[in-house]
Amino acid sequence: MLVPPPLSLYIHIPWCVQKCPYCDFNSHALKADIPELDYIDALIDDLDTDLAAYGLENSTRPLHSIFIGGGTPSLIAPAEIGRLLEAVKARIPFSDDIEITMEANPGTVEAGRFTAYRQAGVNRISIGVQSFQDEKLKRLGRIHGSQEAIRAAGLAEEAGLNSFNIDLMHGLPDQSVEDALSDLRQAIALNPPHLSWYQLTIEPNTLFYSKPPVLPDDDDLWDIFEQGHELLREAGYVQYEISGYSKPGVQCRHNLNYWRFGDYLGIGCGAHGKISFPDGTITRTVKVKHPRGYLNPAKPYLDQEIQVAAGERPFEFFMNRFRLLEACPKQDYVERTGLPLASIAGPIEWALEKNYLADHGDSWQITEQGKLFLNDLLAAFVDDEDDA
């Protein structure tokens, strides 16, 4: 039987000072002042609409985490972030140890701003640093410099937050192995509790896709990852997901809920949501993408509502779960998909024979071999009922 998992909330702020050439997120460069008051009002109304639509108006199901992403949420005044969080709390009970994360750009952070966000209710900040080298930041279209990034990390540490994260990329245009490791050493020196360290990928509908830069070759990328991983390990960081490293006990709870196939409401421009129901239904939602349409009172916030079919659930579950390096309890599969273990007996047996998975009795664990052939492993769980 499907058991509704922990519930989170994702809030999307769509505006940035300028659009970065590698970014394929739903973000829009500022052309005028942000309609802060109207947008916060719309977010609250969007939440009310979802709560009513999915029977959560008087639910005692608490919020496990909130993530305010973008775009650049730190363009929104702390007072408005506080008003939004107060409205959310008035509608959904918060768990005692709720994690509330907000993304911030070092170029939009004034002195004392992190403290104001903490007072507004935010207890975790994710700082989009990407690199500590000015020439690389300029190439990436970032509006901050290396010293601003270092200063932002210091402000986050001083603000009294529960945790903070540094977002750092490698595999940048014309980046040498030593350039990438130098960035990582600087990040480690700032002692963030959490580091998101991931490779730049060129995505469609970006400037880099239409005008591709020269990126490091595969040999350099492997050296960067191998040597960087060792630097992080020596500094006390534990890799718990593909691109997530943290000090013990301070993993990002919001991301963990995603990868464990948890539930989350999504409000704001283009936000995605996933809600499970005791009757076995799993619903995914997508909100209207453009701010103009989202703020139009004559139009609904919801753009798409998709029912996740039983045949799609094994792939969706493992596509998320295998991002994590932790063991996957077998009972989680049953409770979060509503399907019996017999529904994946064949693919699991094949994966065990290939040494892609290890069976620990009550859990499965992805192996080193499984990580190397992750696409093949996931393909085993694709529903091919319609294939001819």
Short mmCIF file of C-alpha atoms in Angstrom, two decimals:
data_model
loop_
_atom_site.label_atom_id
_atom_site.label_comp_id
_atom_site.label_asym_id
_atom_site.label_seq_id
_atom_site.Cartn_x
_atom_site.Cartn_y
_atom_site.Cartn_z
CA MET A 1 0.00 0.00 0.00
CA LEU A 2 1.23 3.49 -0.85
CA VAL A 3 2.15 5.45 2.28
CA PRO A 4 2.43 9.25 1.81
CA PRO A 5 6.11 10.13 2.43
CA PRO A 6 7.55 13.29 4.06
CA LEU A 7 6.23 16.54 2.55
CA SER A 8 8.38 19.44 1.35
CA LEU A 9 7.67 22.75 -0.40
CA TYR A 10 9.56 24.25 -3.34
CA ILE A 11 9.13 28.00 -4.02
CA HIS A 12 10.43 29.47 -7.28
CA ILE A 13 11.60 33.07 -7.68
CA PRO A 14 12.11 33.57 -11.44
CA TRP A 15 14.16 36.78 -11.70
CA CYS A 16 17.93 37.29 -12.11
CA VAL A 17 19.99 40.41 -12.72
CA GLN A 18 21.08 38.80 -16.00
CA LYS A 19 20.80 35.38 -17.63
CA CYS A 20 23.95 33.25 -17.47
CA PRO A 21 25.01 31.62 -20.77
CA TYR A 22 24.96 28.08 -19.29
CA CYS A 23 21.62 28.38 -17.44
CA ASP A 24 18.59 26.41 -18.61
CA PHE A 25 16.55 27.06 -15.45
CA ASN A 26 13.33 29.06 -15.58
CA SER A 27 14.93 32.45 -14.96
CA HIS A 28 14.27 35.86 -16.49
CA ALA A 29 16.67 38.81 -16.66
CA LEU A 30 15.37 41.92 -14.92
CA LYS A 31 13.99 44.58 -17.22
CA ALA A 32 12.20 46.55 -14.51
CA ASP A 33 11.62 46.42 -10.76
CA ILE A 34 10.48 43.08 -9.38
CA PRO A 35 6.73 43.14 -8.53
CA GLU A 36 7.58 41.81 -5.05
CA LEU A 37 4.27 42.38 -3.30
CA ASP A 38 2.18 41.01 -6.16
CA TYR A 39 4.40 37.97 -6.57
CA ILE A 40 4.39 37.06 -2.86
CA ASP A 41 0.59 37.46 -2.86
CA ALA A 42 0.40 35.17 -5.89
CA LEU A 43 2.64 32.55 -4.24
CA ILE A 44 0.34 32.47 -1.19
CA ASP A 45 -2.74 32.19 -3.42
CA ASP A 46 -1.02 29.45 -5.46
CA LEU A 47 -0.38 27.52 -2.23
CA ASP A 48 -4.01 27.94 -1.13
CA THR A 49 -5.16 26.62 -4.50
CA ASP A 50 -2.95 23.52 -4.23
CA LEU A 51 -3.98 22.80 -0.63
CA ALA A 52 -7.64 22.89 -1.63
CA ALA A 53 -7.12 20.86 -4.81
CA TYR A 54 -5.20 18.05 -3.11
CA GLY A 55 -7.12 17.81 0.16
CA LEU A 56 -4.37 19.30 2.31
CA GLU A 57 -6.27 22.32 3.71
CA ASN A 58 -6.67 20.88 7.19
CA SER A 59 -4.00 18.23 6.98
CA THR A 60 -1.80 17.49 9.97
CA ARG A 61 0.95 16.30 7.61
CA PRO A 62 3.90 18.58 8.54
CA LEU A 63 6.35 20.28 6.22
CA HIS A 64 9.74 18.59 6.37
CA SER A 65 11.65 21.24 4.39
CA ILE A 66 11.24 24.37 2.26
CA PHE A 67 13.54 25.36 -0.59
CA ILE A 68 13.37 28.84 -2.13
CA GLY A 69 15.15 28.63 -5.48
CA GLY A 70 15.44 30.54 -8.70
CA GLY A 71 16.42 32.69 -10.40
CA THR A 72 17.91 34.71 -7.60
CA PRO A 73 15.73 34.66 -4.46
CA SER A 74 18.12 37.04 -2.68
CA LEU A 75 16.73 39.81 -4.92
CA ILE A 76 13.58 39.64 -2.76
CA ALA A 77 13.59 41.75 0.42
CA PRO A 78 13.92 39.81 3.71
CA ALA A 79 10.62 41.30 4.93
CA GLU A 80 8.76 39.78 1.98
CA ILE A 81 10.47 36.41 2.45
CA GLY A 82 9.34 36.60 6.09
CA ARG A 83 5.76 37.42 5.08
CA LEU A 84 5.73 34.44 2.73
CA LEU A 85 7.10 32.00 5.32
CA GLU A 86 4.62 33.22 7.95
CA ALA A 87 1.78 32.62 5.48
CA VAL A 88 3.06 29.10 4.72
CA LYS A 89 3.32 28.27 8.43
CA ALA A 90 -0.24 29.50 9.02
CA ARG A 91 -1.46 26.97 6.43
CA ILE A 92 0.77 23.91 6.93
CA PRO A 93 2.29 22.78 10.24
CA PHE A 94 6.09 22.88 10.34
CA SER A 95 8.06 19.93 11.68
CA ASP A 96 10.10 20.85 14.78
CA ASP A 97 13.37 20.59 12.85
CA ILE A 98 12.22 22.01 9.51
CA GLU A 99 15.01 22.99 7.11
CA ILE A 100 14.33 26.24 5.21
CA THR A 101 16.88 26.90 2.45
CA MET A 102 17.18 29.96 0.25
CA GLU A 103 19.50 30.37 -2.74
CA ALA A 104 21.59 33.53 -2.84
CA ASN A 105 23.93 35.14 -5.36
CA PRO A 106 27.05 36.76 -3.85
CA GLY A 107 26.47 39.74 -6.14
CA THR A 108 23.08 40.50 -4.58
CA VAL A 109 24.02 40.16 -0.91
CA GLU A 110 24.54 43.30 1.14
CA ALA A 111 26.21 43.38 4.54
CA GLY A 112 23.87 41.96 7.16
CA ARG A 113 21.39 40.60 4.61
CA PHE A 114 21.88 36.96 5.67
CA THR A 115 21.08 37.89 9.26
CA ALA A 116 17.84 39.50 8.08
CA TYR A 117 16.91 36.36 6.12
CA ARG A 118 17.62 34.25 9.21
CA GLN A 119 15.34 36.51 11.26
CA ALA A 120 12.69 36.05 8.55
CA GLY A 121 12.80 32.28 9.09
CA VAL A 122 15.48 31.02 6.70
CA ASN A 123 17.92 28.68 8.47
CA ARG A 124 20.06 27.50 5.54
CA ILE A 125 21.59 29.50 2.67
CA SER A 126 22.91 28.11 -0.62
CA ILE A 127 25.44 30.48 -2.21
CA GLY A 128 25.89 30.31 -5.99
CA VAL A 129 29.65 30.84 -6.17
CA GLN A 130 30.49 28.60 -9.20
CA SER A 131 34.16 29.71 -9.25
CA PHE A 132 36.64 31.81 -7.27
CA GLN A 133 38.51 32.98 -10.38
CA ASP A 134 37.40 36.31 -11.79
CA GLU A 135 38.10 35.44 -15.42
CA LYS A 136 36.03 32.25 -15.11
CA LEU A 137 33.18 34.12 -13.40
CA LYS A 138 33.13 36.66 -16.21
CA ARG A 139 33.04 33.87 -18.80
CA LEU A 140 30.11 32.29 -16.95
CA GLY A 141 28.19 35.59 -16.98
CA ARG A 142 28.21 35.89 -13.19
CA ILE A 143 27.68 39.37 -11.69
CA HIS A 144 29.97 38.81 -8.68
CA GLY A 145 33.74 38.62 -8.27
CA SER A 146 35.91 36.24 -6.28
CA GLN A 147 36.19 38.55 -3.27
CA GLU A 148 32.42 38.98 -3.09
CA ALA A 149 32.07 35.19 -3.09
CA ILE A 150 34.56 34.81 -0.22
CA ARG A 151 32.83 37.62 1.69
CA ALA A 152 29.38 36.04 1.18
CA ALA A 153 30.58 32.76 2.67
CA GLY A 154 31.94 34.65 5.68
CA LEU A 155 28.62 36.47 6.14
CA ALA A 156 26.74 33.16 5.99
CA GLU A 157 28.98 31.69 8.68
CA GLU A 158 28.48 34.73 10.92
CA ALA A 159 24.68 34.86 10.48
CA GLY A 160 23.92 32.05 12.92
CA LEU A 161 22.30 29.77 10.36
CA ASN A 162 21.93 26.03 10.92
CA SER A 163 23.99 25.40 7.79
CA PHE A 164 25.11 26.91 4.51
CA ASN A 165 26.10 25.51 1.14
CA ILE A 166 28.57 26.62 -1.52
CA ASP A 167 27.62 25.79 -5.12
CA LEU A 168 30.80 25.20 -7.14
CA MET A 169 31.21 24.04 -10.73
CA HIS A 170 34.11 22.34 -12.50
CA GLY A 171 34.75 21.50 -16.13
CA LEU A 172 34.51 25.20 -17.02
CA PRO A 173 35.57 26.73 -20.36
CA ASP A 174 39.37 26.54 -20.77
CA GLN A 175 39.72 25.30 -17.18
CA SER A 176 42.87 23.35 -16.29
CA VAL A 177 42.97 20.61 -13.68
CA GLU A 178 44.87 22.95 -11.35
CA ASP A 179 42.34 25.75 -11.89
CA ALA A 180 39.52 23.44 -10.82
CA LEU A 181 41.41 22.12 -7.79
CA SER A 182 42.36 25.67 -6.78
CA ASP A 183 38.65 26.60 -6.74
CA LEU A 184 37.91 23.56 -4.61
CA ARG A 185 40.73 24.32 -2.15
CA GLN A 186 39.38 27.85 -1.71
CA ALA A 187 35.87 26.52 -1.08
CA ILE A 188 37.17 24.03 1.49
CA ALA A 189 39.14 26.81 3.22
CA LEU A 190 35.84 28.64 3.83
CA ASN A 191 34.65 25.56 5.76
CA PRO A 192 31.03 25.35 4.53
CA PRO A 193 29.04 22.55 6.17
CA HIS A 194 27.83 21.53 2.68
CA LEU A 195 29.37 21.68 -0.80
CA SER A 196 27.57 21.07 -4.09
CA TRP A 197 30.39 20.31 -6.54
CA TYR A 198 29.23 19.48 -10.03
CA GLN A 199 30.39 19.46 -13.61
CA LEU A 200 29.21 22.10 -16.09
CA THR A 201 27.04 20.54 -18.76
CA ILE A 202 25.92 22.30 -21.92
CA GLU A 203 22.12 22.25 -22.11
CA PRO A 204 19.79 23.09 -25.04
CA ASN A 205 18.23 26.56 -25.12
CA THR A 206 21.31 28.21 -23.62
CA LEU A 207 23.84 30.60 -25.16
CA PHE A 208 26.62 28.06 -24.59
CA TYR A 209 24.60 25.53 -26.60
CA SER A 210 24.39 27.84 -29.63
CA LYS A 211 28.02 29.00 -29.22
CA PRO A 212 29.81 26.10 -27.49
CA PRO A 213 32.93 27.00 -25.49
CA VAL A 214 36.03 24.80 -25.30
CA LEU A 215 35.66 22.52 -22.27
CA PRO A 216 38.22 20.22 -20.61
CA ASP A 217 38.62 16.81 -22.25
CA ASP A 218 37.51 13.57 -20.62
CA ASP A 219 40.96 12.79 -19.20
CA ASP A 220 41.15 16.18 -17.47
CA LEU A 221 37.58 15.84 -16.20
CA TRP A 222 38.41 12.47 -14.67
CA ASP A 223 41.57 13.89 -13.03
CA ILE A 224 39.57 16.81 -11.64
CA PHE A 225 36.94 14.51 -10.15
CA GLU A 226 39.39 11.94 -8.77
CA GLN A 227 41.77 14.46 -7.18
CA GLY A 228 38.93 16.75 -6.05
CA HIS A 229 37.08 13.87 -4.43
CA GLU A 230 40.23 13.03 -2.45
CA LEU A 231 40.64 16.68 -1.36
CA LEU A 232 37.07 16.70 -0.07
CA ARG A 233 37.48 13.37 1.72
CA GLU A 234 40.67 14.54 3.44
CA ALA A 235 38.84 17.72 4.56
CA GLY A 236 36.13 15.67 6.28
CA TYR A 237 33.42 15.87 3.63
CA VAL A 238 31.31 12.81 2.85
CA GLN A 239 29.84 12.28 -0.60
CA TYR A 240 26.20 11.28 -0.10
CA GLU A 241 24.86 11.89 -3.60
CA ILE A 242 26.26 12.35 -7.09
CA SER A 243 27.28 16.00 -6.60
CA GLY A 244 26.57 16.53 -2.90
CA TYR A 245 29.23 16.55 -0.17
CA SER A 246 28.68 17.48 3.45
CA LYS A 247 30.17 17.33 6.89
CA PRO A 248 28.59 14.44 8.85
CA GLY A 249 24.94 15.06 9.74
CA VAL A 250 24.33 18.16 7.60
CA GLN A 251 23.17 16.77 4.28
CA CYS A 252 20.56 18.86 2.49
CA ARG A 253 17.28 17.46 3.88
CA HIS A 254 15.24 18.94 1.03
CA ASN A 255 17.32 17.22 -1.65
CA LEU A 256 17.28 13.97 0.32
CA ASN A 257 13.49 14.08 0.22
CA TYR A 258 13.56 14.49 -3.58
CA TRP A 259 15.94 11.58 -4.10
CA ARG A 260 14.07 9.33 -1.65
CA PHE A 261 10.93 9.82 -3.79
CA GLY A 262 9.32 12.07 -1.20
CA ASP A 263 6.46 14.49 -1.82
CA TYR A 264 6.70 18.22 -2.46
CA LEU A 265 4.33 21.01 -3.36
CA GLY A 266 5.70 23.41 -5.97
CA ILE A 267 4.58 27.04 -6.12
CA GLY A 268 5.82 29.86 -8.32
CA CYS A 269 6.67 30.24 -12.01
CA GLY A 270 7.40 26.86 -13.60
CA ALA A 271 7.60 25.07 -10.23
CA HIS A 272 7.19 21.29 -10.20
CA GLY A 273 5.39 19.30 -7.51
CA LYS A 274 4.71 15.65 -6.62
CA ILE A 275 1.96 14.49 -4.26
CA SER A 276 1.11 10.92 -3.19
CA PHE A 277 -2.28 9.84 -1.87
CA PRO A 278 -3.35 6.87 0.29
CA ASP A 279 -5.60 5.64 -2.55
CA GLY A 280 -2.45 4.90 -4.59
CA THR A 281 -2.52 7.98 -6.82
CA ILE A 282 0.70 9.91 -7.49
CA THR A 283 0.22 13.33 -9.12
CA ARG A 284 2.87 15.57 -10.63
CA THR A 285 2.19 19.28 -11.20
CA VAL A 286 3.86 22.01 -13.26
CA LYS A 287 2.99 25.68 -12.82
CA VAL A 288 2.74 28.39 -15.50
CA LYS A 289 6.30 29.24 -16.53
CA HIS A 290 6.36 32.94 -17.45
CA PRO A 291 5.84 35.63 -14.77
CA ARG A 292 3.38 37.48 -17.02
CA GLY A 293 1.09 34.48 -17.26
CA TYR A 294 1.61 33.45 -13.64
CA LEU A 295 0.63 36.91 -12.37
CA ASN A 296 -2.42 37.17 -14.66
CA PRO A 297 -5.42 36.85 -12.28
CA ALA A 298 -7.61 35.61 -15.14
CA LYS A 299 -5.45 32.50 -15.65
CA PRO A 300 -4.84 29.46 -13.41
CA TYR A 301 -1.43 28.86 -11.82
CA LEU A 302 -1.46 25.21 -12.91
CA ASP A 303 -0.08 24.47 -16.37
CA GLN A 304 0.10 20.65 -16.24
CA GLU A 305 -1.21 17.89 -13.99
CA ILE A 306 0.12 14.40 -14.68
CA GLN A 307 -0.90 11.11 -13.07
CA VAL A 308 2.12 8.82 -12.67
CA ALA A 309 1.10 5.42 -14.05
CA ALA A 310 2.05 2.26 -12.19
CA GLY A 311 4.34 1.20 -15.06
CA GLU A 312 6.34 4.44 -14.80
CA ARG A 313 6.91 4.28 -11.06
CA PRO A 314 9.82 1.81 -10.88
CA PHE A 315 11.94 3.94 -13.23
CA GLU A 316 10.95 7.20 -11.50
CA PHE A 317 11.70 5.74 -8.06
CA PHE A 318 15.14 4.40 -8.96
CA MET A 319 16.08 7.37 -11.17
CA ASN A 320 15.83 9.44 -8.00
CA ARG A 321 17.02 6.89 -5.46
CA PHE A 322 20.20 5.93 -7.28
CA ARG A 323 21.46 9.51 -7.07
CA LEU A 324 22.10 8.65 -3.42
CA LEU A 325 24.97 6.47 -2.27
CA GLU A 326 23.11 5.24 0.82
CA ALA A 327 21.37 1.87 0.92
CA CYS A 328 17.75 1.85 -0.29
CA PRO A 329 15.34 0.05 2.06
CA LYS A 330 13.18 -2.35 0.09
CA GLN A 331 10.15 -1.24 2.09
CA ASP A 332 10.61 2.30 0.74
CA TYR A 333 9.93 1.00 -2.76
CA VAL A 334 6.69 -0.64 -1.63
CA GLU A 335 5.45 2.32 0.42
CA ARG A 336 6.41 5.09 -2.01
CA THR A 337 5.31 3.50 -5.28
CA GLY A 338 2.39 1.43 -3.95
CA LEU A 339 3.77 -1.57 -5.86
CA PRO A 340 4.88 -4.99 -4.59
CA LEU A 341 8.52 -6.08 -4.77
CA ALA A 342 7.39 -8.70 -7.30
CA SER A 343 6.86 -5.85 -9.81
CA ILE A 344 10.64 -5.42 -10.15
CA ALA A 345 11.84 -8.95 -9.46
CA GLY A 346 13.23 -9.40 -12.99
CA PRO A 347 15.21 -6.14 -13.23
CA ILE A 348 16.55 -6.56 -9.68
CA GLU A 349 17.76 -10.11 -10.41
CA TRP A 350 19.47 -8.88 -13.59
CA ALA A 351 21.12 -5.96 -11.74
CA LEU A 352 22.42 -8.31 -9.03
CA GLU A 353 23.88 -10.66 -11.65
CA LYS A 354 25.60 -7.69 -13.35
CA ASN A 355 27.01 -6.56 -9.96
CA TYR A 356 25.24 -3.22 -10.40
CA LEU A 357 23.45 -3.73 -7.06
CA ALA A 358 24.24 -5.49 -3.79
CA ASP A 359 21.45 -7.14 -1.77
CA HIS A 360 21.74 -6.58 2.00
CA GLY A 361 18.59 -8.48 2.93
CA ASP A 362 16.24 -5.60 3.71
CA SER A 363 17.92 -3.09 1.36
CA TRP A 364 19.72 -2.67 -1.97
CA GLN A 365 22.95 -0.74 -2.44
CA ILE A 366 24.28 0.59 -5.73
CA THR A 367 27.83 -0.70 -6.35
CA GLU A 368 30.83 1.02 -7.93
CA GLN A 369 30.03 -0.96 -11.07
CA GLY A 370 26.45 0.28 -10.90
CA LYS A 371 27.59 3.90 -10.71
CA LEU A 372 29.73 3.44 -13.83
CA PHE A 373 26.81 1.91 -15.76
CA LEU A 374 24.00 3.92 -14.19
CA ASN A 375 22.15 4.52 -17.47
CA ASP A 376 22.08 0.78 -18.18
CA LEU A 377 20.90 0.09 -14.64
CA LEU A 378 18.05 2.60 -14.86
CA ALA A 379 17.03 1.38 -18.31
CA ALA A 380 16.22 -2.00 -16.76
CA PHE A 381 13.33 -0.39 -14.88
CA VAL A 382 11.76 1.32 -17.90
CA ASP A 383 8.26 0.06 -18.70
CA ASP A 384 8.49 -1.38 -22.22
CA GLU A 385 4.86 -2.53 -22.35
CA ASP A 386 4.17 -0.23 -25.30
CA ASP A 387 7.29 -1.17 -27.25
CA ALA A 388 6.58 -2.99 -30.52
#
